[in-house]
Coordinates of C-alpha atoms and ligand atoms in Angstrom, one line a residue:
M1 CA 78.7 105.2 120.8
T2 CA 76.8 108.4 120.9
N3 CA 74.6 109.1 117.9
P4 CA 76.3 107.2 115.1
V5 CA 76.0 108.8 111.7
I6 CA 75.1 105.4 110.1
S7 CA 73.8 102.3 111.7
L8 CA 73.1 99.0 110.2
D9 CA 71.2 96.6 112.4
G10 CA 70.7 92.9 111.4
V11 CA 70.8 93.7 107.6
T12 CA 70.5 90.7 105.3
V13 CA 70.7 91.0 101.5
R14 CA 70.1 87.9 99.4
Y15 CA 70.7 87.2 95.7
G16 CA 68.5 84.2 95.1
D17 CA 69.5 81.5 97.6
I18 CA 72.8 83.2 98.6
A19 CA 72.9 85.6 101.5
A20 CA 75.6 88.1 100.3
I21 CA 75.4 89.8 103.7
E22 CA 73.6 88.3 106.7
G23 CA 72.8 89.9 110.1
F24 CA 75.1 92.8 109.3
T25 CA 75.4 95.1 112.2
L26 CA 77.6 98.2 112.4
D27 CA 77.6 101.6 113.9
V28 CA 79.8 104.3 112.3
E29 CA 80.8 107.3 114.4
E30 CA 80.7 110.9 113.1
G31 CA 84.0 111.8 111.3
S32 CA 85.5 108.3 111.4
L33 CA 87.0 106.3 108.6
V34 CA 85.8 102.8 108.7
A35 CA 87.4 100.0 106.6
L36 CA 85.3 97.0 105.6
V37 CA 87.9 94.4 104.9
G38 CA 87.6 90.8 103.8
P39 CA 88.4 88.4 101.0
S40 CA 86.8 88.7 97.6
G41 CA 83.1 87.7 97.6
C42 CA 82.6 88.2 101.3
G43 CA 79.9 90.9 100.8
K44 CA 81.7 94.2 101.0
T45 CA 80.3 95.7 97.9
T46 CA 76.8 94.5 98.8
A47 CA 77.1 96.2 102.2
L48 CA 78.0 99.5 100.5
R49 CA 75.2 99.1 97.9
A50 CA 72.7 98.5 100.7
I51 CA 73.8 101.7 102.5
A52 CA 73.6 103.7 99.3
G53 CA 70.2 102.3 98.5
F54 CA 71.0 100.2 95.5
E55 CA 70.0 97.0 97.2
Q56 CA 66.9 96.4 99.3
P57 CA 67.6 94.3 102.4
M58 CA 65.3 91.3 103.2
T59 CA 65.6 92.1 106.8
G60 CA 67.2 94.7 109.1
T61 CA 67.3 98.4 109.3
I62 CA 69.7 101.1 108.0
T63 CA 69.6 104.4 109.7
I64 CA 71.4 107.6 108.5
R65 CA 71.5 110.5 111.0
G66 CA 68.6 108.9 112.9
D67 CA 66.4 108.5 109.8
V68 CA 65.5 105.0 108.7
V69 CA 66.5 104.8 105.0
S70 CA 65.9 101.0 104.7
G71 CA 63.5 99.1 106.9
D72 CA 60.4 97.0 106.9
T73 CA 58.2 99.7 105.7
R74 CA 60.6 102.2 104.2
M75 CA 63.1 102.4 101.4
V76 CA 64.5 105.8 100.6
A77 CA 65.8 106.2 97.1
P78 CA 69.6 106.5 96.6
E79 CA 69.4 110.2 95.5
H80 CA 67.6 111.1 98.8
R81 CA 70.1 109.5 101.2
N82 CA 72.8 112.2 101.1
V83 CA 75.5 109.5 100.5
G84 CA 78.5 110.1 98.2
M85 CA 80.0 107.1 96.4
V86 CA 83.4 106.5 94.8
F87 CA 83.5 103.3 92.8
Q88 CA 86.3 101.0 91.8
E89 CA 86.2 102.3 88.2
Y90 CA 86.1 106.1 88.6
A91 CA 83.0 106.4 86.4
L92 CA 83.6 110.0 85.4
F93 CA 81.5 111.5 82.6
P94 CA 84.1 111.6 79.7
H95 CA 82.6 114.4 77.7
I96 CA 82.4 117.1 80.3
S97 CA 85.1 118.9 82.1
V98 CA 86.6 118.1 85.5
A99 CA 84.7 121.0 87.1
E100 CA 81.4 119.9 85.5
N101 CA 82.0 116.4 86.7
V102 CA 82.6 117.6 90.3
G103 CA 79.7 120.1 90.2
Y104 CA 77.3 117.5 88.9
G105 CA 75.4 116.8 92.1
V106 CA 75.7 120.3 93.6
R107 CA 72.6 122.5 93.6
G108 CA 72.4 126.1 94.4
S109 CA 74.1 129.4 93.8
D110 CA 77.5 128.5 95.5
R111 CA 78.1 125.7 93.0
V112 CA 81.2 127.3 91.4
R113 CA 82.7 128.1 94.8
R114 CA 82.1 124.6 96.1
V115 CA 83.6 123.0 93.1
E116 CA 86.7 125.2 93.5
E117 CA 86.8 124.3 97.2
V118 CA 86.8 120.5 96.7
L119 CA 89.2 120.6 93.8
D120 CA 91.5 122.5 96.0
L121 CA 91.0 120.0 98.8
V122 CA 92.0 117.1 96.5
G123 CA 95.0 119.0 95.1
L124 CA 93.5 119.6 91.7
D125 CA 93.1 123.4 91.7
N126 CA 93.7 124.6 88.1
H127 CA 92.6 121.3 86.7
G128 CA 88.9 122.2 86.4
D129 CA 89.0 122.9 82.6
R130 CA 90.6 119.6 81.7
F131 CA 88.8 116.5 80.5
P132 CA 89.0 113.2 82.3
H133 CA 91.2 111.6 79.6
E134 CA 93.7 114.3 80.1
L135 CA 94.4 113.1 83.7
S136 CA 96.4 110.3 85.2
G137 CA 94.7 107.4 87.0
G138 CA 95.5 109.0 90.4
E139 CA 94.1 112.3 89.3
Q140 CA 90.9 110.8 88.0
Q141 CA 90.5 109.1 91.3
R142 CA 90.8 112.5 93.0
V143 CA 88.2 113.9 90.7
A144 CA 85.9 111.0 91.7
L145 CA 86.5 111.8 95.3
A146 CA 85.9 115.5 94.8
R147 CA 82.7 114.7 93.0
A148 CA 81.5 112.6 95.9
L149 CA 82.4 115.3 98.5
A150 CA 81.0 118.2 96.6
P151 CA 77.4 117.9 97.7
E152 CA 78.5 117.7 101.4
P153 CA 77.2 114.2 102.0
D154 CA 76.6 112.7 105.5
V155 CA 78.9 109.8 104.5
V156 CA 81.2 108.9 101.6
L157 CA 81.4 105.2 100.5
L158 CA 84.5 104.1 98.7
D159 CA 84.6 100.7 97.0
E160 CA 88.2 99.5 96.4
P161 CA 89.1 103.0 95.2
F162 CA 92.7 102.2 94.6
S163 CA 92.4 98.9 92.7
N164 CA 93.2 100.5 89.3
L165 CA 96.4 102.2 90.6
D166 CA 99.9 100.7 90.6
A167 CA 101.6 99.9 94.0
P168 CA 103.5 103.1 94.6
Q169 CA 100.5 105.2 93.5
R170 CA 98.2 103.2 95.8
E171 CA 100.4 103.9 98.9
R172 CA 100.6 107.6 98.1
M173 CA 96.8 107.8 97.4
R174 CA 95.8 106.0 100.5
R175 CA 97.7 108.4 102.7
E176 CA 96.3 111.3 100.8
L177 CA 92.8 109.9 101.0
R178 CA 93.0 109.8 104.8
K179 CA 94.2 113.4 104.9
I180 CA 91.5 114.7 102.5
L181 CA 88.7 112.9 104.4
K182 CA 90.0 114.2 107.8
T183 CA 90.4 117.7 106.4
A184 CA 86.8 117.6 105.1
R185 CA 85.7 116.1 108.4
V186 CA 83.6 113.7 106.5
T187 CA 82.5 110.2 107.7
A188 CA 83.6 107.5 105.3
I189 CA 83.3 103.8 104.8
F190 CA 86.0 102.3 102.7
V191 CA 86.0 98.8 101.2
T192 CA 89.2 96.8 100.5
H193 CA 90.4 93.2 100.3
D194 CA 93.9 94.5 101.2
Q195 CA 94.4 94.1 105.0
A196 CA 97.5 96.3 104.9
E197 CA 95.6 99.1 103.4
A198 CA 92.8 98.8 106.0
L199 CA 95.2 98.6 108.9
A200 CA 97.2 101.6 107.6
I201 CA 94.5 104.2 107.1
A202 CA 91.3 103.3 109.0
D203 CA 90.2 104.5 112.4
V204 CA 88.1 101.3 112.7
I205 CA 88.2 98.1 110.8
A206 CA 85.4 95.6 110.3
V207 CA 86.7 92.3 109.2
M208 CA 84.2 90.4 107.1
R209 CA 84.0 86.7 106.0
E210 CA 81.2 85.0 104.1
G211 CA 78.6 87.8 104.6
H212 CA 79.3 88.3 108.3
I213 CA 81.3 90.8 110.3
R214 CA 83.7 88.8 112.4
Q215 CA 85.3 91.5 114.3
V216 CA 85.1 95.3 114.6
G217 CA 87.7 97.5 116.4
E218 CA 90.6 99.8 116.1
P219 CA 93.3 98.4 113.8
D220 CA 95.9 97.9 116.7
D221 CA 93.4 96.0 118.8
V222 CA 92.1 93.7 116.1
Y223 CA 95.6 92.9 115.0
A224 CA 96.8 92.2 118.5
T225 CA 93.7 90.4 119.8
P226 CA 91.9 88.8 116.9
V227 CA 88.8 86.8 117.9
S228 CA 89.7 83.8 115.9
P229 CA 92.7 82.1 114.1
W230 CA 91.0 83.0 110.8
V231 CA 90.9 86.8 111.6
A232 CA 94.5 86.5 112.9
K233 CA 95.8 85.0 109.7
F234 CA 93.7 87.3 107.5
L235 CA 95.3 90.4 109.1
G236 CA 98.9 89.2 109.2
D237 CA 101.4 86.4 109.7
A238 CA 100.6 84.0 112.5
V239 CA 102.1 80.7 113.7
L240 CA 99.5 78.3 115.0
F241 CA 100.0 75.4 117.4
D242 CA 97.4 72.8 118.5
G243 CA 97.5 71.3 122.0
T244 CA 95.4 70.3 125.0
V245 CA 95.2 72.4 128.1
S246 CA 97.1 70.8 131.0
N247 CA 98.0 72.5 134.3
G248 CA 96.6 75.8 133.2
S249 CA 98.7 76.0 130.0
V250 CA 99.0 74.7 126.5
P251 CA 102.3 73.0 125.7
T252 CA 103.9 74.1 122.4
V253 CA 107.3 73.7 120.9
L254 CA 108.0 77.3 122.0
G255 CA 107.1 76.4 125.6
S256 CA 104.0 76.4 127.7
V257 CA 101.4 79.1 127.0
P258 CA 99.2 80.0 130.0
T259 CA 95.4 80.0 129.5
V260 CA 92.2 80.3 131.6
L261 CA 90.6 77.6 129.5
P262 CA 89.6 74.5 131.5
E263 CA 91.8 71.4 131.8
G264 CA 91.6 69.0 128.8
T265 CA 90.2 71.7 126.4
D266 CA 91.5 71.3 122.8
A267 CA 93.2 74.6 122.1
R268 CA 94.9 76.5 119.3
V269 CA 97.7 78.9 120.2
M270 CA 98.4 81.9 117.9
I271 CA 101.7 83.7 117.9
R272 CA 102.7 86.5 115.6
P273 CA 106.3 86.3 114.2
E274 CA 107.2 89.6 115.9
W275 CA 106.1 88.2 119.3
I276 CA 108.8 85.5 119.0
M277 CA 111.9 87.0 120.7
P278 CA 115.1 84.9 120.2
S279 CA 118.2 85.7 122.1
T280 CA 121.6 84.2 121.3
T281 CA 123.2 81.9 123.8
E282 CA 125.5 78.9 123.4
T283 CA 123.1 76.6 125.2
G284 CA 120.1 77.7 123.2
T285 CA 117.5 75.1 122.2
G286 CA 117.0 76.6 118.7
L287 CA 119.4 76.9 115.8
V288 CA 119.2 79.8 113.3
I289 CA 119.1 78.2 109.9
D290 CA 118.2 81.2 107.7
R291 CA 118.0 84.9 107.9
E292 CA 116.7 87.6 105.6
F293 CA 117.8 91.2 106.4
Y294 CA 115.2 93.9 105.7
G295 CA 116.9 96.9 107.3
H296 CA 114.1 97.9 109.7
D297 CA 113.8 94.2 110.8
Q298 CA 114.9 90.7 109.9
R299 CA 113.1 87.4 109.3
V300 CA 114.9 84.7 111.1
E301 CA 114.2 81.0 110.6
I302 CA 114.8 78.8 113.6
E303 CA 115.0 75.1 113.9
L304 CA 114.0 73.9 117.3
D305 CA 115.5 70.8 118.9
E306 CA 112.2 69.1 118.5
G307 CA 112.6 69.5 114.7
A308 CA 109.9 72.1 114.2
I309 CA 110.9 75.2 112.2
I310 CA 109.5 78.6 113.0
E311 CA 109.9 82.1 111.7
A312 CA 110.5 85.1 113.8
L313 CA 110.5 88.8 112.9
V314 CA 113.2 90.5 114.9
P315 CA 114.3 94.1 115.2
T316 CA 117.7 94.5 113.5
R317 CA 119.3 96.1 116.5
K318 CA 119.6 92.6 117.7
A319 CA 122.5 90.9 116.0
I320 CA 121.6 87.4 114.9
H321 CA 123.4 85.2 112.4
V322 CA 122.9 81.8 110.7
G323 CA 124.4 79.2 112.9
D324 CA 123.7 81.0 116.2
R325 CA 122.0 79.1 118.9
V326 CA 119.0 80.9 120.5
D327 CA 116.6 80.7 123.3
I328 CA 113.1 82.0 122.7
E329 CA 110.8 84.1 124.8
L330 CA 107.3 85.0 123.8
A331 CA 106.2 88.6 124.0
D332 CA 102.5 87.6 123.6
S333 CA 100.3 84.7 122.6
I334 CA 96.6 84.1 122.2
V335 CA 94.8 80.8 123.0
Y336 CA 91.6 79.8 121.2
E337 CA 89.3 77.0 122.0
V338 CA 88.9 74.7 119.0
Ligands
LIG401 P1 82.9 91.6 97.6 O1 82.6 93.0 97.3 O2 83.3 91.4 99.1 O3 83.9 90.9 96.7 P2 80.1 91.1 96.9 O4 79.3 92.0 97.8 O5 80.3 91.7 95.5 O6 81.5 90.7 97.5 O7 79.4 89.7 96.7 C1 79.0 88.9 97.8 C2 78.4 87.6 97.3 O8 77.2 87.9 96.6 C3 79.2 86.9 96.3 O9 79.0 85.5 96.5 C4 78.7 87.3 94.9 O10 78.9 86.3 94.0 C5 77.2 87.5 95.2 N1 76.6 88.5 94.4 C6 77.0 89.8 94.3 N2 76.3 90.5 93.5 C7 75.4 89.6 92.9 C8 74.3 89.7 92.0 N3 74.0 90.9 91.4 N4 73.6 88.5 91.7 C9 73.9 87.4 92.3 N5 74.9 87.2 93.2 C10 75.6 88.3 93.5
LIG402 MG1 83.5 94.2 95.8

């Protein structure tokens, strides 16, 4: 990557004996939207707080636009890092207007113009004179975003920004957030425990577990080629089979899955439900025992002759009914060493 805006290199933050993040290494490219995603307690907020300057790492270096802001001999104060933050709770000042909230961190003579510009960007032009309590949750969240963007930060950090919104609002806001950040051409790191949210809007996702980044990449790649069964299951549905490599493949109830692992290796095969492709045929080795129709696709439960039951996600252009016999082909599969 050429000149990342933000780099974290081997950053460890401890609270007493617990390492909240450990050896955390990440480069963020100019203009990209990066999602840190992982279960509750895995260190996402800690990573953002370290970048913002609210936590001092025990080891490691944080660099913003080439300047070390946290390192062995240097700790730049939060207000001098040019980082914007949007928190889980919007944390607007309740007794001042929307415009004053947004302009709070802006210095200089073009303050009024800049406030108008960012309010326009987040779709809240004409709302500048209102007070926070006169706005909906979604609108308050936009004000918080406008306030973070107003001082033209190098990077905006967003910590679970939609957690206070209901489901339909969340989906609308996450799409809008992406548009706003792209229009503003700002670099952003976005924290969520919701893998669907991360996959849907990020350019790059960094999957975290227990203080470590387990995998970084574009959403499509990480979803299709997770580095471990854990990452696979965290990001979506996955069927797992254990077996031993024999003659260059791992035998499973869905057939033999080829692998380059050596003979005799204990292996775990991961298959996503949409990689299972049943086709109806009278001589099929599987029996469709349940089906749920979703319109765009269908979940099909198949009992194999061996007695195992598996679930496939199948496009609805393929007609499948309970009672059909099916043969199964695999579109893809991944083999892990265990
Ligand atoms: P996340 O945002 O992914 O839910 P956090 O970064 O908040 O995770 O927390 C990571 C770990 O650090 C957790 O085990 C949490 O309990 C611990 N932790 C976070 N903040 C503190 C603190 N101020 N004091 C002690 N432990 C903390
Ligand atoms: Mg958190």
